[in-house]
PDB file of C-alpha atoms in Angstrom:
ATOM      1  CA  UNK B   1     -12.974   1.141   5.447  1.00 75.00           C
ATOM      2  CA  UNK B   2      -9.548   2.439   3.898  1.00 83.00           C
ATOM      3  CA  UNK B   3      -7.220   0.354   3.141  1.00 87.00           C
ATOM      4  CA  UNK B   4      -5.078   0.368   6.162  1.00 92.00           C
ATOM      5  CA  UNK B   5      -1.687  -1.285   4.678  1.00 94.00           C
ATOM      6  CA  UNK B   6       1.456   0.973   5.995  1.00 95.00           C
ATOM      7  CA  UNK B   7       3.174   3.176   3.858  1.00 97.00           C
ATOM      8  CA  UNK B   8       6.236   2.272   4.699  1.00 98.00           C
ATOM      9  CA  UNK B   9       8.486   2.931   1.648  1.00 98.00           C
ATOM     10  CA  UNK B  10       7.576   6.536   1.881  1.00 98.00           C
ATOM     11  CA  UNK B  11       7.800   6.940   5.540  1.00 98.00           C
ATOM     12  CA  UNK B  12      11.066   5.587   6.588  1.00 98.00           C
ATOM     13  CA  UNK B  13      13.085   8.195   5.008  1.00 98.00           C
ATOM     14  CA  UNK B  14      10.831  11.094   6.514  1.00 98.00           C
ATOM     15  CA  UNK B  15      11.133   9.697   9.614  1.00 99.00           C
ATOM     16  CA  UNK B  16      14.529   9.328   9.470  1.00 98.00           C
ATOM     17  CA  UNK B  17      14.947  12.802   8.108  1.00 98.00           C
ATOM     18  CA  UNK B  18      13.036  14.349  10.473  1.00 98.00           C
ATOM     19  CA  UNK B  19      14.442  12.811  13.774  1.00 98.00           C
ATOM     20  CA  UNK B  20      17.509  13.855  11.813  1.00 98.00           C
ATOM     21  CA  UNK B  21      16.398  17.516  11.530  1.00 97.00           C
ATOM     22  CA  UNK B  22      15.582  17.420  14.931  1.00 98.00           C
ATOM     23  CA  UNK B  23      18.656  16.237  16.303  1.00 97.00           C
ATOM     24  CA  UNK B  24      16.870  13.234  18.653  1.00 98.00           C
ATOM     25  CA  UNK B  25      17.140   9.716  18.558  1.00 97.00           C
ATOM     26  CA  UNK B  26      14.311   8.737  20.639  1.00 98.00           C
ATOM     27  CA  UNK B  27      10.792   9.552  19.182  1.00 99.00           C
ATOM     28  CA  UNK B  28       6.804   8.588  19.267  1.00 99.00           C
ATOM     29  CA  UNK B  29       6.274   8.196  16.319  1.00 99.00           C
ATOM     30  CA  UNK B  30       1.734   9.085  16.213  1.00 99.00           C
ATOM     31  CA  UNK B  31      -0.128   7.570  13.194  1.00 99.00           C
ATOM     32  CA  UNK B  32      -3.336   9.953  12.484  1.00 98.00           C
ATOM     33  CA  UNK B  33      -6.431   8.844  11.081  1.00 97.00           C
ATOM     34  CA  UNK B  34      -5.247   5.140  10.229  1.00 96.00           C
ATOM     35  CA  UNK B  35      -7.252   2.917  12.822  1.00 97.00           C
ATOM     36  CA  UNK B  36      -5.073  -0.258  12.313  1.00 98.00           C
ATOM     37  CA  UNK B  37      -1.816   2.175  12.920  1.00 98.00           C
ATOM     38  CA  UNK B  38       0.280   0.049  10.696  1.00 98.00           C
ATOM     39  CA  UNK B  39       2.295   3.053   9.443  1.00 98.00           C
ATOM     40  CA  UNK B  40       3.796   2.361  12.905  1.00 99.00           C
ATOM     41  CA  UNK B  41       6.133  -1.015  11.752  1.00 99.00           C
ATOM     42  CA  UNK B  42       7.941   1.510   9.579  1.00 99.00           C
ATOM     43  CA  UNK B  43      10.594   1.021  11.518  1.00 98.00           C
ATOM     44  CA  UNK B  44      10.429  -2.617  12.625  1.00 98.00           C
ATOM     45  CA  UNK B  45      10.147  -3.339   8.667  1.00 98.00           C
ATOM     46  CA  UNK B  46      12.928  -3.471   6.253  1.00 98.00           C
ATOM     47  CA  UNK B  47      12.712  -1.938   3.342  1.00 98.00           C
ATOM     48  CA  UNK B  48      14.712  -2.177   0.328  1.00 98.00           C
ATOM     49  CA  UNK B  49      14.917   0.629  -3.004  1.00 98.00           C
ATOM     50  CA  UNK B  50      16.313  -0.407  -5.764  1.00 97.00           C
ATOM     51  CA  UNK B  51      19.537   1.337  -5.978  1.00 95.00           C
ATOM     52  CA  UNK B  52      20.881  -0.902  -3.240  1.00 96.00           C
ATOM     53  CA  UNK B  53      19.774   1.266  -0.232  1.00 96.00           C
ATOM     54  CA  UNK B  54      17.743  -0.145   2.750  1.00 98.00           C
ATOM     55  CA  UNK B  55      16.183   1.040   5.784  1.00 98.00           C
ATOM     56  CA  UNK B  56      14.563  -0.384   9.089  1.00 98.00           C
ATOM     57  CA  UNK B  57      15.500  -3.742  10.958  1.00 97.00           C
ATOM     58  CA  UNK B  58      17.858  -5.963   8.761  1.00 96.00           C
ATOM     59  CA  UNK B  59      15.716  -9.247   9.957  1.00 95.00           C
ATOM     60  CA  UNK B  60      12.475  -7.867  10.043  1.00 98.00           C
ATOM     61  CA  UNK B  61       9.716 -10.536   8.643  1.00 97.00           C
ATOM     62  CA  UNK B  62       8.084  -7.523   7.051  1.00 98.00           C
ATOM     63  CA  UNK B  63      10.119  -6.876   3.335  1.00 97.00           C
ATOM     64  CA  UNK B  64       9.169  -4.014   1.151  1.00 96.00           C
ATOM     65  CA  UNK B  65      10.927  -3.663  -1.965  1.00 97.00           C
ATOM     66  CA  UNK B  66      10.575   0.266  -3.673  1.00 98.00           C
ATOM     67  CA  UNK B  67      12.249   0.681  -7.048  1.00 98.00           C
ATOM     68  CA  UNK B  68      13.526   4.369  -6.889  1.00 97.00           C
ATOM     69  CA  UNK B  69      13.044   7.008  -9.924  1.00 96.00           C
ATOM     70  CA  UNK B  70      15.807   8.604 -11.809  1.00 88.00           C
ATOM     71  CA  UNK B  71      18.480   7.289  -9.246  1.00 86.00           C
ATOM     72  CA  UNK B  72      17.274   9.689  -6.861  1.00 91.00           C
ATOM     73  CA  UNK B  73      17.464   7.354  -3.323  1.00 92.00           C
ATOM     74  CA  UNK B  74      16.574   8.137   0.041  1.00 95.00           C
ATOM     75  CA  UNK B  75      19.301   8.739   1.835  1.00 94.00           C
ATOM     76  CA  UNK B  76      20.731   5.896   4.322  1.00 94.00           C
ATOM     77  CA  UNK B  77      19.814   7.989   7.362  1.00 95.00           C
ATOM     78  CA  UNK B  78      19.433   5.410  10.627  1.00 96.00           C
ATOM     79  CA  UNK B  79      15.835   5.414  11.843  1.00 98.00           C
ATOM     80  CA  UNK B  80      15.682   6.653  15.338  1.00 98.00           C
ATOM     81  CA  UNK B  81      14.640   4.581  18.218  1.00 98.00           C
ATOM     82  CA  UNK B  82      11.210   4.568  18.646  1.00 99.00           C
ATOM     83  CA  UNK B  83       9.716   4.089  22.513  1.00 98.00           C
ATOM     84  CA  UNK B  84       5.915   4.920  22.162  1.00 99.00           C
ATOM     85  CA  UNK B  85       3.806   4.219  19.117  1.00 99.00           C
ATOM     86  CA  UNK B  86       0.410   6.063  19.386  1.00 99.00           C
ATOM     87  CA  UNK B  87      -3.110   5.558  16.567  1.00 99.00           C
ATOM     88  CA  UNK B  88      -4.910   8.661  16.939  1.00 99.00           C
ATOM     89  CA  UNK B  89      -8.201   7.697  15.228  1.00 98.00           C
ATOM     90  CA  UNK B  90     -11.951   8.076  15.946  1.00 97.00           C
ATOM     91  CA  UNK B  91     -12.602   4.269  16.006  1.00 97.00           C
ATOM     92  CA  UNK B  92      -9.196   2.135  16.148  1.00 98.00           C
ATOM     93  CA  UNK B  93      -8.796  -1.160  15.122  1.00 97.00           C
ATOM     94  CA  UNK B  94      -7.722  -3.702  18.290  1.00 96.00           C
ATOM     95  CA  UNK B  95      -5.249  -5.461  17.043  1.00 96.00           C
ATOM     96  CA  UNK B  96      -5.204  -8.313  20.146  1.00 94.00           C
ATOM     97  CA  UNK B  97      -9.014  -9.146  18.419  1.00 96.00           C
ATOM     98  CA  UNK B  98      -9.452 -11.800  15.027  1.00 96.00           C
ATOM     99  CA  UNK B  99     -12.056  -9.786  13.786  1.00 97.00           C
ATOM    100  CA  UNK B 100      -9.909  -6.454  14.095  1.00 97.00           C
ATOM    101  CA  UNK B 101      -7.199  -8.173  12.617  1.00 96.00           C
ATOM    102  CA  UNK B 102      -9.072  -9.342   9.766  1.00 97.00           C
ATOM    103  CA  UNK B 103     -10.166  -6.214   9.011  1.00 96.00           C
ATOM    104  CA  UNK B 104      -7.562  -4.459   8.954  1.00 96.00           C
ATOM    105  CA  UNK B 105      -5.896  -7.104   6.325  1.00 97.00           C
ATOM    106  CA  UNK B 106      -8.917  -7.233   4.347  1.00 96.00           C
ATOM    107  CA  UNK B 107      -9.248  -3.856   3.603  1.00 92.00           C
ATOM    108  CA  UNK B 108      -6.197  -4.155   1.354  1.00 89.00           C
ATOM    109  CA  UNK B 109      -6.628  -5.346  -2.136  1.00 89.00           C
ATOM    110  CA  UNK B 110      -6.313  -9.424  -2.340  1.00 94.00           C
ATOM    111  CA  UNK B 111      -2.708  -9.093  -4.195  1.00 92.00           C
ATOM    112  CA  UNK B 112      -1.466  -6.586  -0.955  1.00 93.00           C
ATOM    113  CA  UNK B 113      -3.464  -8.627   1.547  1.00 96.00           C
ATOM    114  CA  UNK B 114       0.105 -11.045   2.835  1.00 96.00           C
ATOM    115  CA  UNK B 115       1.854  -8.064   3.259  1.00 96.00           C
ATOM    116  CA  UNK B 116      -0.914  -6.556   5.588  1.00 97.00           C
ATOM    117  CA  UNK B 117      -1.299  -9.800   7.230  1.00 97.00           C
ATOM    118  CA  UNK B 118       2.526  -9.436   8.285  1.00 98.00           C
ATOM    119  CA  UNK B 119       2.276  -5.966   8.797  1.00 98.00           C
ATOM    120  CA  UNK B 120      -0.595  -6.857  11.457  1.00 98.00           C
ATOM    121  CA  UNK B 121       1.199  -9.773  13.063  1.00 98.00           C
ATOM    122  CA  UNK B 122       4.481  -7.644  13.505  1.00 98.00           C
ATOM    123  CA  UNK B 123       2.788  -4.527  14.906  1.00 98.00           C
ATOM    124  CA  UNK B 124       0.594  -7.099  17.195  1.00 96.00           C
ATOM    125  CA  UNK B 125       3.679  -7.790  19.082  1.00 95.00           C
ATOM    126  CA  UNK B 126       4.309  -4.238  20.180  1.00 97.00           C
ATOM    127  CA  UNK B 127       2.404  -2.024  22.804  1.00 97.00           C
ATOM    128  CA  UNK B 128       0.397   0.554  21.073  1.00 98.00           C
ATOM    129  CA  UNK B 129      -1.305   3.415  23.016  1.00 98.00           C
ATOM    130  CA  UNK B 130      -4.997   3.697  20.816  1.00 98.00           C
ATOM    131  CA  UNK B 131      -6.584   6.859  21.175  1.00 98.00           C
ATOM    132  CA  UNK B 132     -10.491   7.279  20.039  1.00 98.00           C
ATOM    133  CA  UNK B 133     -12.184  10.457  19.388  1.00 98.00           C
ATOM    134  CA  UNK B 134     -11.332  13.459  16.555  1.00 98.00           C
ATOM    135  CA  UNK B 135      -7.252  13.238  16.149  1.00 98.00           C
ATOM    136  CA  UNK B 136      -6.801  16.815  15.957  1.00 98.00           C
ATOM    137  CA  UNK B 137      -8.193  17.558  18.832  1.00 98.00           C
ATOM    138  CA  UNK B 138      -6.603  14.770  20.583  1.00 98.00           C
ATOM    139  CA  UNK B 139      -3.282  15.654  19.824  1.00 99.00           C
ATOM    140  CA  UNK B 140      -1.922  17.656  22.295  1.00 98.00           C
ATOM    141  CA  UNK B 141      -3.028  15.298  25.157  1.00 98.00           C
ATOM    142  CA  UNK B 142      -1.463  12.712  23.720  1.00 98.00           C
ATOM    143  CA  UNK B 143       2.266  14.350  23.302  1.00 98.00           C
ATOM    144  CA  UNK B 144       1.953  15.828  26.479  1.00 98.00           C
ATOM    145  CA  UNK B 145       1.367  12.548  27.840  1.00 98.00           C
ATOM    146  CA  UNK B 146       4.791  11.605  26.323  1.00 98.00           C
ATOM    147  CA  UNK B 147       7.835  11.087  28.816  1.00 94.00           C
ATOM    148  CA  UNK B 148      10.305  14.018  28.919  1.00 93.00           C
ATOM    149  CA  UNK B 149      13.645  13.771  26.236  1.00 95.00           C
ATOM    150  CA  UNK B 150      11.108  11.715  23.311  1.00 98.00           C
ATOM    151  CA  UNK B 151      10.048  14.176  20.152  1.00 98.00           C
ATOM    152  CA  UNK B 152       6.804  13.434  19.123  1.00 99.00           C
ATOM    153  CA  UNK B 153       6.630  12.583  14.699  1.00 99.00           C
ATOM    154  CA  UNK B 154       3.249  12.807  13.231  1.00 99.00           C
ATOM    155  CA  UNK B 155       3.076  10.944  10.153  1.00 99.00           C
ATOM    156  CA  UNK B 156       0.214  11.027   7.620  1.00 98.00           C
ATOM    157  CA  UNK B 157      -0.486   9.050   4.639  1.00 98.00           C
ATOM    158  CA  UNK B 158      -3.145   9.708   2.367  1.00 96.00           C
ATOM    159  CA  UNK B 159      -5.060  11.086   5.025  1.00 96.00           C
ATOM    160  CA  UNK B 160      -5.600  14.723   4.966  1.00 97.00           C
ATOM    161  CA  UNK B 161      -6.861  14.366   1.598  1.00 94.00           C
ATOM    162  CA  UNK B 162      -9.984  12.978   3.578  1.00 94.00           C
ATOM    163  CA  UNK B 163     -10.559  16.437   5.104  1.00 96.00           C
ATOM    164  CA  UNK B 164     -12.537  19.507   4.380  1.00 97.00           C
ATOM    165  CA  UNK B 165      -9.996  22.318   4.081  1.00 97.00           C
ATOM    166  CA  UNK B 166     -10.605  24.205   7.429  1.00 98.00           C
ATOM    167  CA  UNK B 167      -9.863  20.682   8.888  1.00 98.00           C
ATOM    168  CA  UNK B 168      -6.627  20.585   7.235  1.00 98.00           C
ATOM    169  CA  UNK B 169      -5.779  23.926   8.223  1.00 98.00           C
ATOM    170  CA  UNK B 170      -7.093  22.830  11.917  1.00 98.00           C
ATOM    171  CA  UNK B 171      -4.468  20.322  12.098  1.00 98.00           C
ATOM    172  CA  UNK B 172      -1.729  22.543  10.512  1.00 98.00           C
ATOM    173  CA  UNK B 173      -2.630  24.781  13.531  1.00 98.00           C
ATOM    174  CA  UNK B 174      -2.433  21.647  16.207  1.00 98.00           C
ATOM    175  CA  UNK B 175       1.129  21.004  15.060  1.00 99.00           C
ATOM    176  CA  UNK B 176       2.168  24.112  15.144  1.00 98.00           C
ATOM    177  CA  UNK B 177       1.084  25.189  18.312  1.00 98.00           C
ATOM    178  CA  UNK B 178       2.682  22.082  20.061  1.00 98.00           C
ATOM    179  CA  UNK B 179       5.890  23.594  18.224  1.00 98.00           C
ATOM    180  CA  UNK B 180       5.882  26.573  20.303  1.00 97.00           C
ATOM    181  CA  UNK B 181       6.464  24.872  23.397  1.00 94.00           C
ATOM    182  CA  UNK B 182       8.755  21.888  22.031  1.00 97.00           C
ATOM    183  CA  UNK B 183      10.519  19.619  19.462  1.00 98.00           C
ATOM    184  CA  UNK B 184       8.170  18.257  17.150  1.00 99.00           C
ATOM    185  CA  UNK B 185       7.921  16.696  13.030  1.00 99.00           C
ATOM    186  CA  UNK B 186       4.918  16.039  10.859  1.00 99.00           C
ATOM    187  CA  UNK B 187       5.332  13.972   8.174  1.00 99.00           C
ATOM    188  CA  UNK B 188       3.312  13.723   5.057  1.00 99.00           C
ATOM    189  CA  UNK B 189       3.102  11.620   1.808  1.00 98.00           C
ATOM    190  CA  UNK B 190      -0.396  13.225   0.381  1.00 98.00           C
ATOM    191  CA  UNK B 191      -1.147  14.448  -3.123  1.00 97.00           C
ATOM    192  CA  UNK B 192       0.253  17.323  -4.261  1.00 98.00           C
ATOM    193  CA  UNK B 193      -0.910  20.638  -2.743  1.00 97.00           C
ATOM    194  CA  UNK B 194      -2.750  18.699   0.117  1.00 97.00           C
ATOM    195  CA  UNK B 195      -0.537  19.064   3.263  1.00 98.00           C
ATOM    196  CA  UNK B 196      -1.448  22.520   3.856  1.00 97.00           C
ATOM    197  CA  UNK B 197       2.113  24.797   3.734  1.00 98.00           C
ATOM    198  CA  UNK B 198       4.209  22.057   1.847  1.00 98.00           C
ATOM    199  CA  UNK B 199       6.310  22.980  -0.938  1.00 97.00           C
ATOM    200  CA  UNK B 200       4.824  21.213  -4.032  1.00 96.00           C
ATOM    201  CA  UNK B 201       7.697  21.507  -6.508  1.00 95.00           C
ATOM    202  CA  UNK B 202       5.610  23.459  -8.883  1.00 95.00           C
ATOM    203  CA  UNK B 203       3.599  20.398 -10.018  1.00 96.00           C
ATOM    204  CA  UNK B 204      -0.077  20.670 -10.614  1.00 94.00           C
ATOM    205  CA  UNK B 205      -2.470  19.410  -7.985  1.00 92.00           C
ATOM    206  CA  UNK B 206      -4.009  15.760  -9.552  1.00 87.00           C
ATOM    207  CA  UNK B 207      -0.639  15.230 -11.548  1.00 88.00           C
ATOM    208  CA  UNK B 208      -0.732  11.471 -10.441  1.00 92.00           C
ATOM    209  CA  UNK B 209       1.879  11.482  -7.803  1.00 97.00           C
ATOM    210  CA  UNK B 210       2.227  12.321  -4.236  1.00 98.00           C
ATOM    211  CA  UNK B 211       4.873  14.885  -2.291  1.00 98.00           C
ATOM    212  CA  UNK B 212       6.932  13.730   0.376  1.00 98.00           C
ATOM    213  CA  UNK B 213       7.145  16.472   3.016  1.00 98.00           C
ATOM    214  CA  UNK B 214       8.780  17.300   6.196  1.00 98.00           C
ATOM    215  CA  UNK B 215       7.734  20.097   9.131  1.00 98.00           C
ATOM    216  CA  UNK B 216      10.003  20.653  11.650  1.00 98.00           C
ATOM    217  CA  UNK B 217      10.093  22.942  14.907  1.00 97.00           C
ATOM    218  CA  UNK B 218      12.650  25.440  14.701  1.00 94.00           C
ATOM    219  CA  UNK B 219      12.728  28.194  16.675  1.00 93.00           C
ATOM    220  CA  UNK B 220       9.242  27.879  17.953  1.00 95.00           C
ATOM    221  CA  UNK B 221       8.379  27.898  14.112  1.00 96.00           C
ATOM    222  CA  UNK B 222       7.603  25.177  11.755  1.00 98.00           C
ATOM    223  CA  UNK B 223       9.823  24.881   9.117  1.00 97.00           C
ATOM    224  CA  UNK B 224       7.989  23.120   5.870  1.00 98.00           C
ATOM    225  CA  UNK B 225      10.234  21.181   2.852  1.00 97.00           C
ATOM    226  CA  UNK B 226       9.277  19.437  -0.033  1.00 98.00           C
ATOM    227  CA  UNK B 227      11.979  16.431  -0.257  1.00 98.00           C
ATOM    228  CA  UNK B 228      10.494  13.661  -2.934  1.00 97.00           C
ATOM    229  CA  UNK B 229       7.948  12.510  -4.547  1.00 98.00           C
ATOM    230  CA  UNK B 230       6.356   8.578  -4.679  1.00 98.00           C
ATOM    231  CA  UNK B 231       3.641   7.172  -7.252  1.00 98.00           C
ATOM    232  CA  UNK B 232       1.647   4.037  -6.654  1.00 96.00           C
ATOM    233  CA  UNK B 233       0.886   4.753  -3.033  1.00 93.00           C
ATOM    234  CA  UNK B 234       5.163   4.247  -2.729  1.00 96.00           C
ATOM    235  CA  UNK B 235       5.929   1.349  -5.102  1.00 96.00           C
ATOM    236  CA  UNK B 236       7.990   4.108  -6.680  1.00 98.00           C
ATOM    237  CA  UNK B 237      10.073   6.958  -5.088  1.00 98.00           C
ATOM    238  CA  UNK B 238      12.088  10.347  -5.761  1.00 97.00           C
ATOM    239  CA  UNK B 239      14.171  11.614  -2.924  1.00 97.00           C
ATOM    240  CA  UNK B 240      15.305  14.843  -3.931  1.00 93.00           C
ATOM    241  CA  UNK B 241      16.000  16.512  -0.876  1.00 81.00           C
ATOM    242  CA  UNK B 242      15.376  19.904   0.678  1.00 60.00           C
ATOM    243  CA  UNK B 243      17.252  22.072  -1.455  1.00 43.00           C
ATOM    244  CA  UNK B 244      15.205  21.512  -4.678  1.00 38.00           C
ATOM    245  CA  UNK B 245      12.464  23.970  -5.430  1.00 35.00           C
TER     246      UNK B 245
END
């Protein structure tokens, strides 16, 4: 299995940014193709970056420290408040069972495996709606299912890389459909020129680093940005917002 440890330096900003974008303040946030679904602490965590900003719940037991490139922070953007949190994944992880548990934390390297163990624990605590079967296909179910007034953000990690490109393109297609009809964000952190229609800086697919990218409906239209970059599956970030090309 994958290691299933949540991205969480990454992620908060894009969230952030994206409820921003939106203009919403309650969201579900949907984790897709990460059976343990721990992206979805990123906003009961706390995170830290080394220029002094921090993001998430200020006495979370879950502390993730980021040191941040070239001064370039995330911005200090609230999180929005988050009333569903949905796995879409063929075979979930059950958190409420040991053996789940334990594999979820033991799929992380031994020096990452505390952090997962919290991660677990924290995200145990919290209702999650667990979805089985192909996640792009299960999708749009599962935001219509969503009460009326909460924008759906679909966050991805290091998971479309695991698809065949007409699967990618399948799930570009998903998204943007359900942004015809209403407010919606996908979030990425994948390697560069993965996320299929995100803005890649210019860099050279395999240059060692991932893109941070946004989508948000806009006009019945997704509207795709490019706004950092992060190395060492987040240990290091680059917000750079989405005016740089």
């Amino acid at each position: 299995m994958q290691e299933q440890l949540g991205r969480v330096a990454p992620l908060a900003p894009l969230v952030a940014e994206a409820a921003r974008r939106l203009g919403v303040d309650r969201v579900a946030l949907i984790d897709v193709s990460r059976p343990a679904g721990l992206n979805l602490v990123v906003d009961l965590a706390r995170v830290d970056y080394s220029t002094g900003v921090s993001l998430g719940s200020p006495g979370s037991p879950v502390r993730i420290t980021a040191d941040v490139i070239r001064r370039a922070a995330p911005p200090s953007t609230a999180l929005p408040t988050v009333v569903r949190r949905i796995v879409l994944a063929r075979s979930p992880l059950d958190l409420g069972s040991a053996s789940d548990r334990l594999l979820a934390v033991e799929s992380s390297p031994v020096e990452r495996r505390e952090v997962a163990r919290a991660q677990v624990d924290l995200l145990s605590g919290h209702d999650v709606v667990s979805v089985p079967g192909d996640p792009i296909e299960m999708l749009p179910s599962a935001v219509a299912a969503l009460p009326a007034g909460v924008a759906p953000i679909v966050m991805t990690t290091w998971a479309v890389s695991a698809l065949a490109a007409s699967r990618r393109a399948a799930l570009l297609a998903a998204v943007a459909s359900l942004a015809r009809e209403r407010r919606i964000a996908w979030v990425s952190v994948e390697g560069v020129g993965v996320a299929p229609s995100i803005p890649t800086f210019g860099d050279r697919p395999a240059s060692g680093h991932s893109i941070l990218g946004v989508a948000v409906s806009s006009g019945g239209q997704l509207r795709f940005d490019a706004v950092g970059r992060c190395w060492q599956r987040g240990a290091k970030v680059a917000w750079l917002g989405e005016d740089v090309r």
